[in-house]
Amino acid sequence: MRLLVSGGAGYIGSHMCKLLAENGHEVGVVDNFSTGYRQAVRWGKLYQGDIRSAEFLDEVFEDFNPEGVLHFAAKSQVGESLVAPAEYFSNNVVGTLSLLEHVRKRPGCLFVFSSTAAIFGNPQTPLIDEQHPRNPINPYGRTKLSIEYALQDYFTAYAMPSISFRYFNAAGADPSGAIGEAHDPETHLIPLILESVLGRGGGLKIFGDDYDTPDGTCIRDYIHVNDLCAAHLAGIRYLQRNPGAHFYNLGNGNGFSVRQVLSVAEQVVGQRIPAEVCPRRAGDPASLVAQSVRARKDLGWTLQFPAIEDIISTAWRWHRSGKFSRRVADALNVAE
Ligand code: UFG
């Protein structure tokens, strides 16, 4: 199939492009390089531009003629969304609606949407399944939930088939070491732990050890980026046979506390990793763990990297390579 990947220069999008190409699909990448990296675009034709521009998308759709769109391009930092909601609504809602205007006018064109566990807000049950109330507590979650609602309405009105995947904590890197996570600034736990081992990015902080969890630190469900992408591939096949506006939670189903992640990272890197306990970070729920049974059942999705050790090991290979550093990335962006 001809599949267009928005945000294909980003962390999850670049892993998706690799998997699609390996499975024989023709890939087109749309990215404005606001947070993505040129050197991560290796599997597909690049269209550089912003999805909020209708003229730009006219050209892309005319040239690439996609049969499906996988939409990863978005702002995705919870903390940033609290202080800059306008940017979040503009990128994540206005941008996505602009893309949907093009998708809905192409009969049969599939749409796969990157949603988030942040649509649920503070969990009411230990495991979060698809029926859990959606009550986001920050603008980031609200922008993603707005699009989930739009997708339901677009299927009803325009028969536009879609799947929304609510990611829990995406982590790890492709085992090849060719691509990985490289946010700037980095806010995620596993990259920050590994950065601290490499002496980059300052000391590691544990945000709160007074939560109502066994060791007092927050529990999250870490899911390997390639396992997330495998669900998208399975989702495309499912959508072809079952048109609708579907939604699935994607997680490992196992929660790990910040201290547990740190301890596994110490085993992976083979050294003690110092960390300072700091006050809680605003907006962090104590625990977020997915119930992903529905995706396994409907999509036939299985995990290739269920073990947290493997998730951290693949991330470590990538970080150790030094390819992630902003300085290197900027040089490569400028060079091309
Ligand atoms: N943490 C630390 N120290 C750090 C960074 C993080 O202790 O330096 C803790 C956080 O407090 C949290 C856990 O590690 O308890 C994981 O934090 P991340 O920032 O790695 O990930 P989040 O769970 O905050 O965010 C993820 C996704 C978001 C999504 C959110 C849903 O990355 O896109 O889950 O709540 F919105």
Short mmCIF file of C-alpha atoms and ligand atoms in Angstrom, two decimals:
data_model
loop_
_atom_site.label_atom_id
_atom_site.label_comp_id
_atom_site.label_asym_id
_atom_site.label_seq_id
_atom_site.Cartn_x
_atom_site.Cartn_y
_atom_site.Cartn_z
CA MET A 1 0.00 0.00 0.00
CA ARG A 2 0.98 3.64 -0.37
CA LEU A 3 1.08 4.91 3.21
CA LEU A 4 1.75 8.48 4.26
CA VAL A 5 3.37 8.95 7.67
CA SER A 6 3.01 12.40 9.21
CA GLY A 7 5.73 13.03 11.79
CA GLY A 8 7.83 10.37 10.07
CA ALA A 9 11.03 12.13 11.18
CA GLY A 10 10.09 11.76 14.84
CA TYR A 11 10.67 9.04 17.39
CA ILE A 12 7.68 6.73 16.84
CA GLY A 13 7.08 7.86 13.24
CA SER A 14 10.58 6.90 12.09
CA HIS A 15 10.26 3.43 13.61
CA MET A 16 6.92 3.13 11.84
CA CYS A 17 8.44 4.04 8.45
CA LYS A 18 11.11 1.37 8.87
CA LEU A 19 8.55 -1.30 9.70
CA LEU A 20 6.25 -0.31 6.82
CA ALA A 21 9.13 -0.39 4.33
CA GLU A 22 10.27 -3.77 5.66
CA ASN A 23 6.75 -5.04 5.03
CA GLY A 24 6.74 -3.95 1.41
CA HIS A 25 4.71 -0.75 1.70
CA GLU A 26 5.51 2.42 -0.20
CA VAL A 27 6.18 5.15 2.36
CA GLY A 28 5.75 8.91 2.16
CA VAL A 29 6.97 11.08 5.05
CA VAL A 30 5.45 14.43 5.96
CA ASP A 31 7.37 16.44 8.55
CA ASN A 32 8.07 20.09 9.32
CA PHE A 33 11.20 19.22 11.36
CA SER A 34 9.98 21.20 14.34
CA THR A 35 11.02 18.29 16.55
CA GLY A 36 11.97 15.53 14.11
CA TYR A 37 15.32 14.84 12.48
CA ARG A 38 16.25 14.70 8.84
CA GLN A 39 18.59 11.76 9.37
CA ALA A 40 15.68 9.71 10.72
CA VAL A 41 13.96 9.90 7.31
CA ARG A 42 15.43 6.85 5.62
CA TRP A 43 12.44 4.85 4.50
CA GLY A 44 10.31 6.88 2.17
CA LYS A 45 9.88 9.97 0.08
CA LEU A 46 10.12 13.15 2.13
CA TYR A 47 7.61 15.99 1.90
CA GLN A 48 8.79 18.85 4.10
CA GLY A 49 6.02 21.12 5.29
CA ASP A 50 3.34 21.80 7.83
CA ILE A 51 0.06 19.88 7.90
CA ARG A 52 -1.78 23.09 8.73
CA SER A 53 -1.10 24.29 5.17
CA ALA A 54 -3.88 23.10 2.84
CA GLU A 55 -1.76 24.03 -0.22
CA PHE A 56 1.10 21.88 1.02
CA LEU A 57 -1.21 18.93 1.66
CA ASP A 58 -2.87 19.40 -1.75
CA GLU A 59 0.54 18.88 -3.35
CA VAL A 60 1.45 15.91 -1.14
CA PHE A 61 -1.84 14.09 -1.73
CA GLU A 62 -1.71 14.83 -5.45
CA ASP A 63 1.84 13.51 -5.76
CA PHE A 64 1.77 10.56 -3.35
CA ASN A 65 -1.88 9.51 -3.73
CA PRO A 66 -2.01 7.70 -0.35
CA GLU A 67 -4.24 4.75 0.42
CA GLY A 68 -3.74 5.34 4.13
CA VAL A 69 -2.35 7.98 6.50
CA LEU A 70 -0.62 7.27 9.81
CA HIS A 71 -0.65 10.47 11.81
CA PHE A 72 2.18 10.91 14.33
CA ALA A 73 2.88 14.63 13.87
CA ALA A 74 1.93 16.34 17.14
CA LYS A 75 3.12 18.25 20.14
CA SER A 76 3.34 15.72 22.97
CA GLN A 77 4.68 17.19 26.20
CA VAL A 78 2.12 17.35 28.98
CA GLY A 79 3.95 20.09 30.93
CA GLU A 80 4.44 22.27 27.87
CA SER A 81 0.77 21.92 26.98
CA LEU A 82 -0.19 23.52 30.30
CA VAL A 83 1.77 26.70 29.55
CA ALA A 84 1.29 26.82 25.77
CA PRO A 85 -2.18 25.39 25.06
CA ALA A 86 -2.57 27.50 21.90
CA GLU A 87 0.32 25.64 20.28
CA TYR A 88 -1.21 22.33 21.27
CA PHE A 89 -4.65 23.12 19.90
CA SER A 90 -3.12 24.57 16.74
CA ASN A 91 -0.79 21.63 16.02
CA ASN A 92 -2.84 18.76 17.36
CA VAL A 93 -6.38 19.85 16.56
CA VAL A 94 -6.17 22.37 13.70
CA GLY A 95 -3.33 20.40 12.07
CA THR A 96 -5.15 17.09 12.35
CA LEU A 97 -8.42 18.54 11.02
CA SER A 98 -6.49 19.94 8.05
CA LEU A 99 -5.13 16.45 7.35
CA LEU A 100 -8.57 14.90 7.80
CA GLU A 101 -10.02 17.27 5.20
CA HIS A 102 -7.76 15.59 2.67
CA VAL A 103 -8.28 12.05 3.93
CA ARG A 104 -12.08 12.17 4.01
CA LYS A 105 -12.26 13.31 0.40
CA ARG A 106 -10.49 10.14 -0.75
CA PRO A 107 -12.94 7.28 -0.53
CA GLY A 108 -11.48 4.29 1.31
CA CYS A 109 -8.37 6.12 2.53
CA LEU A 110 -7.53 4.76 6.01
CA PHE A 111 -6.53 6.92 8.96
CA VAL A 112 -4.45 5.73 11.93
CA PHE A 113 -4.24 8.18 14.81
CA SER A 114 -1.70 8.45 17.65
CA SER A 115 -3.77 9.01 20.74
CA THR A 116 -2.56 8.77 24.32
CA ALA A 117 -3.21 7.43 27.80
CA ALA A 118 -3.47 11.11 28.79
CA ILE A 119 -7.09 11.09 27.53
CA PHE A 120 -8.05 9.10 30.64
CA GLY A 121 -6.82 11.54 33.29
CA ASN A 122 -6.53 10.10 36.78
CA PRO A 123 -7.33 6.38 36.56
CA GLN A 124 -10.31 5.04 38.46
CA THR A 125 -9.24 1.39 38.15
CA PRO A 126 -5.79 -0.28 38.47
CA LEU A 127 -5.88 -1.38 34.82
CA ILE A 128 -7.19 1.03 32.16
CA ASP A 129 -9.28 -0.61 29.46
CA GLU A 130 -11.01 0.96 26.48
CA GLN A 131 -14.21 1.60 28.44
CA HIS A 132 -12.47 3.60 31.18
CA PRO A 133 -13.97 7.11 31.43
CA ARG A 134 -12.09 9.65 29.36
CA ASN A 135 -11.43 12.68 31.48
CA PRO A 136 -8.14 14.35 30.50
CA ILE A 137 -6.55 16.66 33.05
CA ASN A 138 -4.29 18.63 30.71
CA PRO A 139 -4.52 20.39 27.31
CA TYR A 140 -2.41 17.70 25.61
CA GLY A 141 -4.92 15.01 26.56
CA ARG A 142 -7.83 17.25 25.60
CA THR A 143 -6.43 17.87 22.10
CA LYS A 144 -6.07 14.13 21.49
CA LEU A 145 -9.52 13.36 22.86
CA SER A 146 -11.04 16.07 20.61
CA ILE A 147 -9.71 14.20 17.59
CA GLU A 148 -11.01 10.86 18.86
CA TYR A 149 -14.47 12.44 18.93
CA ALA A 150 -13.95 13.87 15.43
CA LEU A 151 -12.99 10.44 14.10
CA GLN A 152 -16.20 8.89 15.42
CA ASP A 153 -18.21 11.64 13.70
CA TYR A 154 -16.21 11.39 10.46
CA PHE A 155 -16.99 7.70 10.21
CA THR A 156 -20.70 8.33 10.81
CA ALA A 157 -20.91 11.19 8.33
CA TYR A 158 -18.26 10.34 5.71
CA ALA A 159 -17.58 6.61 6.27
CA MET A 160 -13.92 7.49 6.84
CA PRO A 161 -12.28 4.42 8.43
CA SER A 162 -9.95 5.07 11.37
CA ILE A 163 -8.17 3.58 14.35
CA SER A 164 -7.02 5.55 17.38
CA PHE A 165 -4.23 4.01 19.41
CA ARG A 166 -3.86 5.25 22.96
CA TYR A 167 -0.17 4.86 23.75
CA PHE A 168 1.00 4.32 27.27
CA ASN A 169 4.74 4.98 27.80
CA ALA A 170 6.56 4.47 24.50
CA ALA A 171 10.17 3.49 25.15
CA GLY A 172 13.16 1.62 23.70
CA ALA A 173 14.72 1.87 20.27
CA ASP A 174 15.08 -0.21 17.15
CA PRO A 175 17.53 -3.04 17.97
CA SER A 176 19.62 -2.09 14.92
CA GLY A 177 20.72 1.06 16.78
CA ALA A 178 19.96 3.10 13.64
CA ILE A 179 17.11 5.14 15.10
CA GLY A 180 15.86 5.93 18.59
CA GLU A 181 14.43 8.52 20.93
CA ALA A 182 15.83 12.04 20.71
CA HIS A 183 13.62 14.71 22.20
CA ASP A 184 14.89 18.20 22.87
CA PRO A 185 14.43 18.96 25.66
CA GLU A 186 14.14 15.39 26.91
CA THR A 187 11.56 14.86 29.63
CA HIS A 188 11.07 11.09 29.58
CA LEU A 189 12.36 8.83 32.30
CA ILE A 190 14.32 6.14 30.44
CA PRO A 191 16.28 8.48 28.14
CA LEU A 192 17.04 10.75 31.09
CA ILE A 193 18.36 7.81 33.12
CA LEU A 194 20.63 6.73 30.25
CA GLU A 195 21.74 10.28 29.54
CA SER A 196 22.73 10.68 33.16
CA VAL A 197 24.89 7.54 32.90
CA LEU A 198 26.64 9.06 29.90
CA GLY A 199 27.26 12.26 31.86
CA ARG A 200 24.92 14.31 29.70
CA GLY A 201 21.92 16.33 30.83
CA GLY A 202 22.66 16.75 34.54
CA GLY A 203 21.76 14.51 37.45
CA LEU A 204 18.75 12.24 37.52
CA LYS A 205 15.73 13.33 39.52
CA ILE A 206 12.99 11.11 40.93
CA PHE A 207 9.79 13.14 40.92
CA GLY A 208 8.19 12.15 44.21
CA ASP A 209 8.56 9.08 46.43
CA ASP A 210 5.43 9.69 48.50
CA TYR A 211 2.82 8.28 46.10
CA ASP A 212 0.42 5.58 47.20
CA THR A 213 2.43 2.83 45.45
CA PRO A 214 4.55 0.00 46.95
CA ASP A 215 7.84 1.97 46.82
CA GLY A 216 6.28 5.45 46.77
CA THR A 217 7.31 6.26 43.17
CA CYS A 218 5.00 6.50 40.14
CA ILE A 219 4.10 3.39 38.18
CA ARG A 220 3.95 3.42 34.37
CA ASP A 221 3.39 0.89 31.59
CA TYR A 222 6.43 0.94 29.29
CA ILE A 223 5.84 -0.39 25.80
CA HIS A 224 8.55 -0.92 23.20
CA VAL A 225 8.30 1.48 20.25
CA ASN A 226 8.52 -1.43 17.76
CA ASP A 227 5.64 -3.17 19.51
CA LEU A 228 3.58 0.01 19.17
CA CYS A 229 4.40 0.13 15.46
CA ALA A 230 3.53 -3.55 15.02
CA ALA A 231 0.05 -2.75 16.36
CA HIS A 232 -0.33 -0.05 13.69
CA LEU A 233 0.59 -2.52 10.97
CA ALA A 234 -1.94 -5.01 12.31
CA GLY A 235 -4.44 -2.14 12.64
CA ILE A 236 -4.20 -1.30 8.94
CA ARG A 237 -5.01 -4.90 8.01
CA TYR A 238 -7.89 -4.92 10.49
CA LEU A 239 -9.30 -1.65 9.16
CA GLN A 240 -9.32 -2.97 5.60
CA ARG A 241 -11.60 -5.83 6.66
CA ASN A 242 -13.56 -3.92 9.33
CA PRO A 243 -14.31 -0.31 8.39
CA GLY A 244 -15.26 1.72 11.44
CA ALA A 245 -13.87 4.24 13.95
CA HIS A 246 -11.96 1.92 16.27
CA PHE A 247 -9.89 2.68 19.36
CA TYR A 248 -7.41 0.57 21.30
CA ASN A 249 -5.21 0.96 24.35
CA LEU A 250 -1.62 -0.04 23.69
CA GLY A 251 0.51 -1.01 26.65
CA ASN A 252 2.43 -3.89 28.09
CA GLY A 253 -0.09 -4.58 30.85
CA ASN A 254 2.68 -4.50 33.48
CA GLY A 255 3.49 -1.50 35.59
CA PHE A 256 6.97 -0.54 36.75
CA SER A 257 7.78 2.11 39.31
CA VAL A 258 10.41 4.78 38.74
CA ARG A 259 12.68 2.98 41.23
CA GLN A 260 12.13 -0.37 39.50
CA VAL A 261 13.02 1.15 36.11
CA LEU A 262 16.12 2.67 37.66
CA SER A 263 17.14 -0.65 39.16
CA VAL A 264 16.71 -2.50 35.83
CA ALA A 265 18.68 0.26 34.10
CA GLU A 266 21.49 -0.25 36.61
CA GLN A 267 21.62 -3.94 35.65
CA VAL A 268 21.60 -3.09 31.94
CA VAL A 269 24.40 -0.51 32.12
CA GLY A 270 26.30 -2.41 34.82
CA GLN A 271 26.74 0.43 37.26
CA ARG A 272 24.96 2.27 40.05
CA ILE A 273 22.99 5.29 38.88
CA PRO A 274 22.69 8.09 41.43
CA ALA A 275 19.32 9.81 41.69
CA GLU A 276 17.96 12.59 43.83
CA VAL A 277 14.42 12.47 45.19
CA CYS A 278 12.63 15.73 44.31
CA PRO A 279 9.07 17.01 44.80
CA ARG A 280 6.30 15.53 42.68
CA ARG A 281 5.96 16.77 39.10
CA ALA A 282 2.63 18.53 38.53
CA GLY A 283 0.02 16.43 36.76
CA ASP A 284 1.61 12.98 37.27
CA PRO A 285 -0.96 10.31 38.20
CA ALA A 286 0.41 7.72 40.68
CA SER A 287 -0.13 4.81 38.32
CA LEU A 288 -1.04 4.31 34.63
CA VAL A 289 -1.23 0.73 33.40
CA ALA A 290 -3.05 -0.46 30.29
CA GLN A 291 -5.40 -3.32 29.77
CA SER A 292 -4.56 -4.13 26.11
CA VAL A 293 -6.47 -7.38 25.74
CA ARG A 294 -8.74 -5.96 23.05
CA ALA A 295 -5.86 -5.09 20.72
CA ARG A 296 -4.39 -8.56 21.18
CA LYS A 297 -7.72 -10.23 20.48
CA ASP A 298 -8.98 -8.11 17.55
CA LEU A 299 -5.70 -7.31 15.84
CA GLY A 300 -3.78 -10.48 16.67
CA TRP A 301 -1.15 -8.20 18.19
CA THR A 302 1.69 -9.86 20.10
CA LEU A 303 4.63 -8.24 21.86
CA GLN A 304 8.14 -8.80 20.62
CA PHE A 305 9.73 -6.94 23.56
CA PRO A 306 7.56 -7.55 26.65
CA ALA A 307 10.51 -7.46 29.10
CA ILE A 308 11.51 -4.08 30.56
CA GLU A 309 15.15 -5.29 30.44
CA ASP A 310 14.93 -5.57 26.64
CA ILE A 311 13.19 -2.21 26.31
CA ILE A 312 15.97 -0.52 28.29
CA SER A 313 18.75 -2.51 26.55
CA THR A 314 17.64 -1.38 23.10
CA ALA A 315 17.41 2.22 24.33
CA TRP A 316 20.89 1.89 25.85
CA ARG A 317 22.39 0.70 22.55
CA TRP A 318 20.94 3.77 20.84
CA HIS A 319 21.99 6.29 23.50
CA ARG A 320 25.47 4.85 23.77
CA SER A 321 25.91 5.34 20.02
CA GLY A 322 25.76 9.12 20.60
CA LYS A 323 23.64 9.58 17.48
CA PHE A 324 20.89 11.21 19.48
CA SER A 325 22.79 14.31 20.56
CA ARG A 326 21.25 17.62 19.52
CA ARG A 327 24.60 18.88 18.29
CA VAL A 328 25.01 15.96 15.90
CA ALA A 329 21.39 16.21 14.82
CA ASP A 330 21.63 19.93 14.11
CA ALA A 331 24.79 19.42 12.10
CA LEU A 332 23.08 16.78 10.00
CA ASN A 333 19.96 18.88 9.54
CA VAL A 334 22.04 21.80 8.34
CA ALA A 335 24.25 19.63 6.17
CA GLU A 336 21.39 18.37 4.01
N1 UFG B 1 10.12 10.84 36.01
C1 UFG B 1 11.05 11.06 37.00
N2 UFG B 1 12.15 11.78 36.69
C2 UFG B 1 12.36 12.30 35.43
C3 UFG B 1 11.39 12.06 34.45
C4 UFG B 1 10.27 11.33 34.76
O1 UFG B 1 10.90 10.63 38.14
O2 UFG B 1 13.38 12.97 35.23
C5 UFG B 1 8.94 10.05 36.35
C6 UFG B 1 7.65 10.79 36.12
O3 UFG B 1 7.31 11.54 37.25
C7 UFG B 1 6.69 9.65 35.82
C8 UFG B 1 7.58 8.60 35.16
O4 UFG B 1 8.90 8.94 35.49
O5 UFG B 1 6.20 9.14 37.00
C9 UFG B 1 7.44 8.57 33.65
O6 UFG B 1 7.56 9.90 33.18
P1 UFG B 1 7.73 10.23 31.64
O7 UFG B 1 7.93 11.71 31.53
O8 UFG B 1 8.76 9.34 31.04
O9 UFG B 1 6.35 9.81 30.99
P2 UFG B 1 4.86 10.25 31.39
O10 UFG B 1 4.25 9.06 32.06
O11 UFG B 1 4.82 11.52 32.11
O12 UFG B 1 4.27 10.55 29.96
C10 UFG B 1 3.72 9.58 29.14
C11 UFG B 1 3.80 10.00 27.70
C12 UFG B 1 2.93 11.21 27.47
C13 UFG B 1 1.54 10.92 27.94
C14 UFG B 1 1.56 10.52 29.38
C15 UFG B 1 0.19 10.16 29.86
O13 UFG B 1 5.12 10.30 27.35
O14 UFG B 1 2.89 11.51 26.09
O15 UFG B 1 2.39 9.38 29.55
O16 UFG B 1 0.07 10.56 31.18
F1 UFG B 1 0.76 12.01 27.82
#
